[in-house]
Coordinates of C-alpha atoms in Angstrom, one line a residue:
M27 CA -20.0 16.7 17.3
V28 CA -17.5 14.5 15.6
K29 CA -18.0 11.0 16.4
Q30 CA -15.1 8.9 16.7
V31 CA -13.4 5.7 18.5
A32 CA -10.6 2.9 18.7
S33 CA -9.6 0.1 16.8
R34 CA -10.9 -3.1 18.2
R35 CA -8.0 -5.0 19.9
A36 CA -9.8 -7.3 22.2
L37 CA -7.6 -9.6 24.6
S38 CA -8.8 -12.6 23.1
R39 CA -7.6 -15.9 21.7
S40 CA -5.3 -16.4 25.0
F41 CA -3.9 -13.2 25.0
T42 CA -1.9 -13.4 21.6
H43 CA -0.8 -10.2 20.9
S44 CA -1.3 -8.4 17.3
S45 CA 1.4 -7.1 15.1
R46 CA -0.3 -3.8 14.8
N47 CA 0.2 -3.5 18.4
S48 CA 3.6 -4.3 18.3
S49 CA 4.1 -1.4 16.2
S50 CA 3.1 1.2 18.7
P51 CA 6.2 1.8 20.8
L52 CA 6.4 5.0 22.1
A53 CA 6.3 5.4 26.1
P54 CA 4.0 8.4 27.6
W55 CA 6.4 10.3 29.9
T56 CA 4.0 12.0 32.0
S57 CA 1.3 9.2 32.6
P58 CA 0.9 8.0 36.4
S59 CA 0.5 4.4 34.5
P60 CA 3.2 2.9 32.4
P61 CA 4.7 2.0 29.8
T62 CA 7.7 3.7 31.2
M63 CA 9.6 6.3 29.9
G64 CA 12.8 4.4 30.7
Q65 CA 13.0 2.1 27.9
D66 CA 13.5 2.9 24.3
P67 CA 10.7 4.5 22.4
S68 CA 10.8 2.6 19.2
F69 CA 10.8 -0.8 21.2
V70 CA 7.9 -2.8 22.2
P71 CA 9.1 -5.7 24.4
E72 CA 7.4 -9.5 24.0
W73 CA 5.0 -10.2 26.8
D74 CA 6.5 -12.3 29.5
P75 CA 4.9 -15.7 29.1
S76 CA 5.4 -16.3 33.3
S77 CA 3.4 -13.4 34.2
D78 CA -0.5 -14.3 34.8
P79 CA -2.7 -12.2 32.7
G80 CA -5.3 -12.2 35.5
H81 CA -3.7 -9.1 36.8
V82 CA -4.3 -7.8 33.5
Y83 CA -8.0 -8.0 34.4
L84 CA -7.2 -6.4 37.6
D85 CA -6.0 -3.2 35.7
A86 CA -8.4 -3.2 33.2
A87 CA -11.5 -3.2 35.8
A88 CA -9.9 -0.4 37.8
I89 CA -9.5 1.9 34.7
F90 CA -13.0 1.1 33.8
R91 CA -14.6 1.5 37.2
N92 CA -12.9 5.2 37.2
A93 CA -13.9 5.8 33.5
Q94 CA -17.1 4.6 33.3
Q95 CA -20.2 7.2 33.2
D96 CA -22.3 8.0 36.4
K97 CA -25.6 8.0 35.3
G98 CA -27.3 8.9 38.6
A99 CA -29.2 6.8 41.3
A100 CA -32.5 7.0 39.2
H101 CA -31.0 5.7 35.9
Q102 CA -27.8 3.5 37.0
L103 CA -28.5 -0.3 36.2
I104 CA -25.7 -1.7 37.8
G105 CA -23.3 -0.3 40.7
Y106 CA -19.5 -0.5 40.3
G107 CA -18.5 0.7 43.8
K108 CA -16.5 3.6 44.4
K109 CA -14.1 5.2 41.9
S110 CA -10.3 6.0 42.8
K111 CA -7.6 7.4 41.1
V112 CA -5.5 4.5 39.3
T113 CA -1.7 5.8 39.9
A114 CA -0.2 2.4 38.8
L115 CA -0.9 -0.6 36.9
K116 CA -0.2 -3.9 39.0
V117 CA 1.4 -5.8 35.7
K118 CA 4.8 -4.4 34.5
D119 CA 5.1 -6.2 31.5
E120 CA 4.5 -2.9 28.7
V121 CA 2.3 -5.2 26.2
W122 CA 0.0 -6.4 29.4
Q123 CA -0.3 -2.7 30.5
R124 CA -1.6 -2.0 26.8
R125 CA -4.2 -5.0 26.7
A126 CA -5.8 -3.5 30.2
Y127 CA -6.0 0.0 28.4
E128 CA -7.7 -1.8 25.4
L129 CA -9.8 -4.0 27.2
A130 CA -11.0 -1.5 29.4
F131 CA -12.1 0.9 26.4
N132 CA -13.5 -1.9 24.8
A133 CA -15.8 -2.7 27.6
L134 CA -16.7 1.3 27.8
K135 CA -17.9 1.0 24.2
Y136 CA -20.2 -1.6 24.8
Q137 CA -20.8 -0.8 28.3
E138 CA -25.0 -0.7 27.8
M139 CA -25.0 -3.9 25.6
L140 CA -22.8 -5.6 28.6
E141 CA -25.2 -4.0 31.2
D142 CA -28.3 -5.6 29.4
I143 CA -26.6 -9.1 29.3
M144 CA -26.1 -9.2 32.8
I145 CA -29.7 -8.0 33.8
N146 CA -31.6 -10.1 31.2
S147 CA -29.6 -12.9 32.0
S148 CA -30.2 -12.7 35.8
F149 CA -26.5 -12.6 36.5
Y150 CA -26.7 -9.1 38.4
S151 CA -30.0 -10.1 40.2
S152 CA -28.2 -13.5 41.3
K153 CA -25.9 -11.3 43.4
L154 CA -23.1 -13.8 42.9
V155 CA -20.6 -11.0 42.8
P156 CA -20.6 -7.8 45.0
D157 CA -21.1 -4.3 43.4
E158 CA -17.1 -3.6 44.1
Q159 CA -16.4 -6.6 41.6
M160 CA -18.8 -5.5 39.1
S161 CA -16.4 -3.5 37.0
L162 CA -14.3 -7.0 36.8
V163 CA -17.2 -8.7 35.5
A164 CA -17.6 -6.1 32.6
V165 CA -14.4 -6.4 31.2
M166 CA -14.2 -10.1 31.8
L167 CA -17.5 -10.4 30.1
Y168 CA -16.7 -8.4 27.1
D169 CA -13.9 -10.7 26.9
L170 CA -15.7 -14.1 27.8
Q171 CA -18.3 -13.1 24.6
D172 CA -15.4 -12.0 22.4
R173 CA -14.1 -15.6 22.9
N174 CA -17.5 -17.0 21.8
F175 CA -18.0 -17.9 25.9
L176 CA -15.1 -20.3 25.4
Q177 CA -13.0 -20.8 28.4
R178 CA -9.4 -19.8 28.3
E179 CA -6.4 -21.4 28.8
R180 CA -4.7 -20.6 32.3
P181 CA -1.9 -21.8 33.6
A182 CA -1.8 -25.2 35.8
N183 CA -0.6 -26.1 39.1
R184 CA 0.3 -22.5 40.3
D185 CA -0.4 -20.8 43.2
M186 CA -2.2 -17.7 42.9
P187 CA -2.0 -14.1 45.0
E188 CA -5.3 -13.7 46.7
E189 CA -6.4 -10.7 44.4
V190 CA -6.1 -13.0 41.4
A191 CA -8.0 -15.7 43.0
Q192 CA -10.7 -13.1 42.5
V193 CA -10.4 -12.9 38.8
R194 CA -10.7 -16.6 39.1
D195 CA -13.7 -16.3 41.1
V196 CA -15.4 -13.7 38.8
E197 CA -14.6 -16.0 35.8
N198 CA -16.0 -19.2 37.1
C199 CA -19.3 -17.4 37.9
L200 CA -19.4 -16.2 34.8
L201 CA -18.7 -19.7 32.8
R202 CA -21.5 -21.2 35.1
F203 CA -23.8 -18.3 33.8
K204 CA -22.5 -18.6 30.3
T205 CA -25.6 -20.5 28.5
K206 CA -27.9 -17.4 30.0
L207 CA -25.4 -14.8 28.9
A208 CA -25.1 -16.1 25.4
A209 CA -28.6 -16.3 25.2
A210 CA -29.0 -12.5 26.5
L211 CA -26.5 -11.5 23.8
A212 CA -28.3 -13.4 20.9
R213 CA -31.8 -11.9 22.2
C214 CA -30.0 -8.6 21.9
R215 CA -28.5 -9.5 18.5
I216 CA -32.0 -10.6 16.9
E217 CA -33.8 -7.9 18.8
H218 CA -31.8 -5.0 17.0
N219 CA -31.1 -7.1 13.9
L220 CA -27.2 -7.1 14.3
L221 CA -24.7 -9.6 12.3
S222 CA -22.1 -8.8 14.9
I223 CA -21.7 -6.2 18.0
D224 CA -19.8 -4.2 16.4
C225 CA -23.3 -3.1 13.9
M226 CA -24.4 -1.4 17.2
L227 CA -21.8 1.3 16.7
P228 CA -22.7 4.2 14.5
E229 CA -21.2 4.0 11.1
S230 CA -18.3 6.7 11.5
V231 CA -17.4 5.0 14.5
R232 CA -16.9 1.7 12.6
L233 CA -15.0 3.6 10.0
S234 CA -12.6 5.0 12.4
Q235 CA -12.5 1.5 14.1
E236 CA -11.5 0.2 10.5
R237 CA -8.8 2.8 9.9
G238 CA -7.0 2.8 13.5
S239 CA -6.4 -0.9 13.0
N240 CA -4.8 -0.5 9.8
L241 CA -2.8 2.9 9.5
P242 CA 0.7 2.5 7.9
I243 CA 4.0 3.1 10.3
H244 CA 5.6 6.8 10.7
T245 CA 9.0 6.6 11.3
W246 CA 11.4 9.6 11.4
I247 CA 15.0 9.4 10.9
N248 CA 17.2 10.4 14.1
T249 CA 19.6 12.4 12.7
L250 CA 21.2 12.6 16.0
R251 CA 22.2 9.3 15.5
T252 CA 22.6 8.8 11.9
S253 CA 21.6 10.0 8.4
R254 CA 19.0 9.7 5.9
Q255 CA 21.8 7.8 3.5
E256 CA 22.6 5.2 6.3
V257 CA 19.1 4.6 7.0
C258 CA 18.3 3.8 3.4
E259 CA 21.5 1.9 2.6
V260 CA 20.3 -0.1 5.6
L261 CA 17.0 -0.5 4.4
K262 CA 18.2 -1.8 0.9
S263 CA 20.5 -4.2 2.2
A264 CA 17.3 -5.9 4.4
G265 CA 15.4 -6.4 1.3
F266 CA 13.2 -3.2 1.3
S267 CA 12.3 -1.0 -2.0
R268 CA 11.3 2.5 -2.2
V269 CA 7.6 3.1 -3.8
N270 CA 6.2 6.6 -4.9
S271 CA 3.0 6.6 -2.4
V272 CA 1.5 5.2 0.6
A273 CA -0.9 3.9 -1.6
Q274 CA 1.5 1.2 -3.3
L275 CA 3.2 0.2 0.3
K276 CA 3.0 -3.6 0.2
G277 CA 5.4 -6.2 1.9
R278 CA 8.9 -4.4 2.2
T279 CA 8.4 -1.5 0.4
F280 CA 8.5 2.3 2.0
C281 CA 7.9 5.6 0.8
E282 CA 8.8 9.4 1.7
D283 CA 6.1 11.3 3.7
L284 CA 5.1 14.2 1.6
H285 CA 5.0 16.9 4.2
C286 CA 8.1 15.9 6.6
L287 CA 11.1 15.3 4.9
D288 CA 12.5 13.1 7.5
L289 CA 9.7 10.7 7.4
L290 CA 9.4 7.1 5.9
V291 CA 6.1 5.6 5.9
F292 CA 5.8 1.5 6.0
P293 CA 3.1 -0.7 5.4
T294 CA 1.1 -2.1 8.4
G295 CA 2.7 -4.9 9.1
A296 CA 6.4 -4.0 8.6
K297 CA 7.0 -3.9 12.1
Q298 CA 8.5 -7.1 12.7
E299 CA 10.8 -6.8 9.5
L300 CA 11.7 -3.2 10.7
D301 CA 13.1 -4.9 13.8
K302 CA 15.3 -6.9 12.0
T303 CA 17.4 -4.1 10.7
N304 CA 18.2 -3.0 14.1
L305 CA 17.4 0.7 13.0
L306 CA 14.7 0.9 16.0
K307 CA 16.8 -0.7 18.4
D308 CA 19.7 1.6 17.6
R309 CA 17.1 4.5 17.8
K310 CA 17.8 5.6 14.0
L311 CA 14.4 5.2 13.2
V312 CA 11.9 6.0 15.5
I313 CA 8.0 5.2 15.1
Q314 CA 5.6 8.0 15.7
D315 CA 2.1 9.1 14.7
K316 CA 2.3 11.5 11.5
A317 CA 0.0 13.9 13.2
C318 CA 2.7 14.2 16.2
C319 CA 5.5 15.1 13.7
M320 CA 3.6 17.8 11.9
G321 CA 3.9 20.4 14.4
P322 CA 8.1 20.4 15.0
W323 CA 8.2 20.3 11.1
A324 CA 6.3 23.8 11.0
L325 CA 9.0 25.0 13.2
H326 CA 11.8 24.4 10.9
P327 CA 11.3 27.3 8.2
W328 CA 11.4 29.8 11.3
L329 CA 14.5 28.6 13.0
G330 CA 17.0 31.4 12.8
P331 CA 20.8 31.5 13.6
D332 CA 20.0 31.7 17.4
G333 CA 17.4 31.6 19.6
D334 CA 15.7 28.9 21.9
V335 CA 12.6 26.7 21.1
M336 CA 9.9 26.1 23.8
M337 CA 7.7 23.3 24.0
A338 CA 4.3 22.8 25.8
G339 CA 1.5 20.9 26.3
S340 CA 0.9 17.1 25.7
F341 CA 3.5 15.2 24.0
S342 CA 6.0 12.0 24.3
A343 CA 9.7 12.1 24.6
A344 CA 9.7 11.2 21.1
T345 CA 8.4 14.4 20.2
V346 CA 11.0 16.2 21.9
A347 CA 13.7 14.6 20.6
H348 CA 12.2 14.9 16.9
T349 CA 12.2 18.6 17.5
A350 CA 15.8 18.6 18.8
A351 CA 16.7 16.2 15.5
I352 CA 15.4 19.0 13.2
I353 CA 17.0 21.9 15.1
H354 CA 20.1 19.6 14.6
S355 CA 19.7 18.8 11.1
T356 CA 19.3 22.8 10.2
H357 CA 22.0 23.7 11.7
T358 CA 24.1 20.8 10.2
H359 CA 23.0 21.2 6.5
T360 CA 22.5 24.6 6.2
H361 CA 26.0 26.0 7.1
D362 CA 26.4 27.4 3.8
I363 CA 23.6 29.9 4.4
P364 CA 24.6 33.6 5.5
H365 CA 24.3 34.1 9.4
T366 CA 23.7 30.7 10.2
G367 CA 26.6 29.3 11.2
K368 CA 27.7 26.4 13.2
E369 CA 28.1 28.2 16.2
A370 CA 24.6 30.0 16.2
F371 CA 22.7 26.7 15.8
S372 CA 24.7 24.6 18.4
G373 CA 23.8 27.1 20.8
M374 CA 19.6 26.7 20.2
R375 CA 18.1 24.8 22.9
V376 CA 14.7 22.8 23.5
L377 CA 13.3 23.8 26.5
V378 CA 10.7 21.9 27.7
C379 CA 7.6 23.1 30.0
V380 CA 7.0 19.4 32.8
G381 CA 5.2 21.2 35.3
E382 CA 2.9 18.5 35.7
C383 CA 5.7 15.6 35.6
S384 CA 7.0 14.0 39.3
S385 CA 10.6 14.4 39.6
V386 CA 11.1 10.5 38.8
Q387 CA 9.2 11.3 35.4
R388 CA 11.7 14.3 34.7
E389 CA 14.4 11.9 35.5
E390 CA 13.1 9.4 33.1
L391 CA 12.4 11.8 30.4
Q392 CA 15.9 13.0 30.5
E393 CA 17.4 9.8 30.3
V394 CA 15.6 8.9 27.3
L395 CA 16.3 12.1 25.9
G396 CA 19.8 11.6 26.2
S397 CA 19.8 7.9 25.0
M398 CA 18.2 9.6 21.8
G399 CA 21.5 11.8 21.3
C400 CA 19.9 15.0 22.6
S401 CA 21.9 16.8 24.2
N402 CA 20.4 20.6 23.6
V403 CA 17.1 20.2 25.9
K404 CA 16.8 21.3 29.0
L405 CA 13.5 20.8 31.3
L406 CA 11.7 23.5 32.9
P407 CA 10.0 22.2 36.2
E408 CA 6.7 24.9 35.6
A409 CA 3.9 24.4 33.4
L410 CA 3.7 27.2 30.9
H411 CA 0.9 29.2 32.0
T412 CA 2.7 29.5 35.0
L413 CA 5.8 30.9 33.6
D414 CA 6.7 34.8 34.4
V415 CA 7.0 36.1 30.5
C416 CA 10.2 38.3 31.8
D417 CA 11.7 35.2 33.2
T418 CA 15.5 35.4 32.5
R419 CA 15.9 31.8 31.7
L420 CA 13.5 32.3 28.8
Q421 CA 15.1 35.3 27.2
K422 CA 16.5 33.7 24.2
V423 CA 12.8 31.8 23.3
Q424 CA 12.0 32.8 20.1
L425 CA 9.8 30.3 19.0
I426 CA 7.2 28.2 20.8
L427 CA 5.8 24.7 20.2
L428 CA 2.0 24.2 21.8
T429 CA 0.4 21.3 21.5
P430 CA -2.0 21.1 24.4
Q431 CA -4.5 18.6 25.4
C432 CA -7.6 18.3 23.0
S433 CA -10.6 16.2 22.0
L434 CA -8.6 13.7 19.9
S435 CA -11.3 13.7 17.5
A436 CA -8.8 13.6 14.4
V437 CA -7.6 10.6 15.9
S438 CA -8.7 7.2 15.0
N439 CA -6.7 5.0 17.3
P440 CA -7.2 7.1 20.5
V441 CA -6.3 4.4 23.2
E442 CA -2.8 3.9 21.5
Y443 CA -2.0 7.5 21.1
L444 CA -3.1 8.0 24.7
L445 CA -0.6 5.9 25.7
Q446 CA 2.4 7.3 23.4
E447 CA 1.6 10.9 23.7
N448 CA 0.7 11.6 27.1
G449 CA -2.6 12.0 26.3
D450 CA -5.3 12.8 28.9
K451 CA -6.7 9.3 30.2
E452 CA -9.9 10.9 31.5
L453 CA -11.3 11.1 27.4
L454 CA -11.4 7.3 27.6
Q455 CA -15.3 7.7 28.7
D456 CA -15.9 9.9 26.0
L457 CA -13.7 8.6 23.4
S458 CA -15.5 5.3 23.8
Q459 CA -18.9 6.6 23.0
G460 CA -17.6 8.7 19.9
A461 CA -17.9 12.2 21.0
V462 CA -16.5 14.2 23.7
S463 CA -18.8 16.0 25.8
Q464 CA -20.0 19.6 26.0
S465 CA -18.5 19.9 29.6
R466 CA -15.3 18.2 28.8
L467 CA -15.1 20.3 25.4
H468 CA -15.6 23.8 27.7
T469 CA -12.7 22.8 30.0
L470 CA -10.6 21.7 27.1
V471 CA -11.1 25.0 25.2
S472 CA -10.5 27.0 27.8
E473 CA -6.9 25.8 28.7
Q474 CA -6.3 25.9 25.0
K475 CA -6.5 29.7 25.0
R476 CA -5.2 29.9 28.0
D477 CA -2.0 28.6 27.3
L478 CA -1.9 30.2 23.4
R479 CA -2.8 33.4 25.2
H480 CA 0.1 33.3 27.6
A481 CA 2.4 32.0 24.8
L482 CA 2.1 35.2 23.0
G483 CA 2.9 37.3 25.7
F484 CA 6.3 36.3 25.7
P485 CA 8.1 39.7 24.6
K486 CA 10.9 38.1 22.5
V487 CA 8.8 35.2 21.1
R488 CA 8.4 35.7 17.2
V489 CA 7.1 32.5 16.4
V490 CA 4.2 30.4 18.1
V491 CA 2.9 26.9 16.0
Y492 CA -0.2 25.4 17.4
S493 CA -1.1 22.0 16.9
I494 CA -3.7 19.9 18.3
C495 CA -5.1 16.9 16.8
S496 CA -9.0 17.9 16.3
L497 CA -11.8 18.0 13.6
L498 CA -13.5 20.4 16.0
P499 CA -13.6 24.2 14.8
E500 CA -14.4 24.9 18.5
E501 CA -10.8 23.8 19.2
N502 CA -8.9 25.0 16.1
E503 CA -9.6 28.2 14.4
D504 CA -11.9 29.5 16.8
V505 CA -9.5 29.2 19.5
V506 CA -6.6 30.9 17.6
R507 CA -9.3 33.4 16.3
S508 CA -10.5 34.5 19.8
V509 CA -7.2 34.8 21.1
L510 CA -5.8 36.9 18.3
T511 CA -8.7 39.3 19.0
L512 CA -8.1 39.3 23.0
A513 CA -4.5 40.0 22.3
E514 CA -5.5 43.1 20.0
Q515 CA -7.6 44.3 22.7
D516 CA -5.0 44.6 25.3
N517 CA -3.5 47.6 24.1
S518 CA -0.1 45.9 24.9
K519 CA 2.9 47.7 23.7
L520 CA 4.3 44.6 22.2
Q521 CA 3.9 44.3 18.3
P522 CA 1.0 42.0 17.7
F523 CA 0.7 38.6 16.1
T524 CA -0.8 37.4 13.1
L525 CA -1.7 34.2 10.9
S526 CA 1.0 32.9 8.5
P527 CA 0.4 30.0 6.6
P528 CA 2.3 26.8 7.7
S529 CA 5.0 25.8 5.3
F530 CA 6.3 22.2 4.5
P531 CA 8.5 21.6 2.1
L532 CA 7.0 18.8 0.1
C533 CA 3.7 20.3 -0.3
N534 CA 3.6 21.2 -3.9
K535 CA 4.1 17.2 -4.5
D536 CA 1.0 16.7 -2.6
E537 CA -1.6 14.2 -4.8
G538 CA -4.4 12.4 -3.1
N539 CA -3.7 13.1 0.4
E540 CA -6.4 14.2 2.7
V541 CA -5.3 17.9 3.1
V542 CA -7.2 20.7 3.5
E543 CA -5.9 24.3 3.5
K544 CA -8.2 27.4 4.3
A545 CA -6.3 30.8 4.3
N546 CA -3.8 30.6 7.1
F547 CA -4.8 27.3 8.6
F548 CA -3.4 24.0 8.0
R549 CA -5.6 20.8 8.2
L550 CA -4.1 17.1 7.8
Q551 CA -7.9 15.3 7.7
T552 CA -8.3 11.9 9.2
S553 CA -8.0 9.2 6.8
D554 CA -6.7 5.4 5.8
Q555 CA -3.1 7.2 5.7
S556 CA -2.6 9.2 8.8
N557 CA -4.4 10.6 11.8
G558 CA -5.7 14.2 11.4
C559 CA -4.4 17.4 12.7
F560 CA -4.9 21.4 12.9
L561 CA -1.7 23.6 12.5
A562 CA -2.1 27.3 13.2
V563 CA 1.1 29.3 12.8
L564 CA 1.1 32.9 14.5
T565 CA 3.9 35.1 13.6
R566 CA 4.8 38.5 15.5
Q567 CA 4.6 41.8 13.2
V568 CA 7.6 44.0 12.7
C569 CA 7.5 47.6 11.9
S570 CA 11.1 48.9 12.7
R571 CA 13.5 48.8 9.7
H572 CA 15.8 46.8 12.1
H573 CA 13.5 44.3 12.7
A574 CA 12.3 44.2 9.2
H575 CA 15.7 43.5 8.1
I576 CA 16.2 41.0 10.4
S577 CA 12.7 39.2 9.6
T578 CA 13.7 39.3 5.8
S579 CA 17.1 38.1 6.3
L580 CA 15.8 35.2 8.5
H581 CA 12.3 34.2 7.0
T582 CA 12.1 35.0 3.3
P583 CA 15.9 34.0 1.4
C584 CA 16.8 31.6 4.4
E585 CA 13.7 30.0 4.5
T586 CA 13.7 29.7 0.7
R587 CA 17.3 28.0 0.9
I588 CA 16.7 25.9 4.0
N589 CA 14.0 24.0 2.3
Q590 CA 15.9 23.8 -1.2
I591 CA 19.1 22.3 0.7
L592 CA 16.7 20.2 3.1
S593 CA 15.1 18.9 0.1
K594 CA 17.8 17.9 -1.4
H595 CA 19.5 16.1 1.4
F596 CA 16.6 14.4 2.5
H597 CA 15.6 13.1 -1.3
I598 CA 16.0 9.7 -1.6

């Protein structure tokens, strides 16, 4: 089982937020908790200094209480009260919302240590705080120790709501016990010979933590709003210069990605300088994890003169918009390719399965997509596995992009990723321990197989792209091979699917990037340059002369010509 964990970003130092968090803009569009979808997905607002961070502790405590692992009465050292579903956060500021999840995640990572401190210092046995508030104690204790047990600055002469007064009461209890709490922590470090509490984590988790806090910024060019030439001119006028590789990124520099033609990569701390260009504000550049961009780009060689693309799984509004932009770019810059005229491509749509979204969330998603220039997107109110393969709305669907929920074992910054890409918040506990549980993995794999098998059942679909951010074979090649085997046993009259090597235009330029290609699979390894992902492209076999002609005309010379034109167009 692969262990991994998020970068450590505590709410310490009077809640000042880091530059890395500022470069994390995308809002999940089906999450029950904000950030909301109605905001620019490339924009993270500054926190409101008039807001009371006490609400952040309450939200973090609720997240922690519902995510912490129940050990059973015989092994449960500390009670945290009854769990209840977190449907909305109390704080409305997006930065504070992120802080709440980060604080809860850090408390989950060090839950065992925090419980030892509370017990060995006699804080828990003193019964100063009821069990219902012990989750609040846990998150505040983590923050307190991270501030070296120093009291935080608090707004003076302000009336507090009763619930925030609870935060003040718990904090006062911790401060009265701070000498004993600090001594208990010191004994713990001495006992385990730890230079810092981070040393308690496995080496693989610490490495992942370090990677997550230093990943470069990946942005894709929104060709629905601008062109690569315009973006490069704006960057040049702002003092940015192009370098040849990610390793050379420093200061005001950027480079092109080696796999996705519309991706530009910037240094970790470049968000503030990018903000000054207005490219993010105007939605001409969109910040998004590279692993989320690989799936949409795996579709582009297979885009034919007509037919729709259907998306299903776990993704943000940005992924939908990126897919729409790739279709638009292909249509715009391949008008001289036979049988790929403007009229054909302009009719292509992106159909998005939003069966688990509320009506409000669907409206917000549509609003965000409209603001990004997407006019070729249609929302389907069903989940993929509930759709009838003969549904008349889907008769033009020829390509499916499937990005199901997964273990995120290839992601170094899981909290940020979960918030950006509509991830499963129930994974927080597993991710905080560096490994997904066997029961959770079994559930994920079952859902992945179900959705992939259903995707192969649409009679007019000729290509299915399976894309997830996992390192585990159980979720990757094992799922794909298992579904293909089951499909062969169905005795269906439909032509079977086979694996085809994923094609990326600049793969031949790849030098030193952590990429592994085995047979017909593509794997981007987790590294200092990006999170990882796994890709499989399944294509329907053709046998008749008619279908063979269509396949050849669309996928062989057309694919080559599209790559040539796009490479020329996107070359800096």
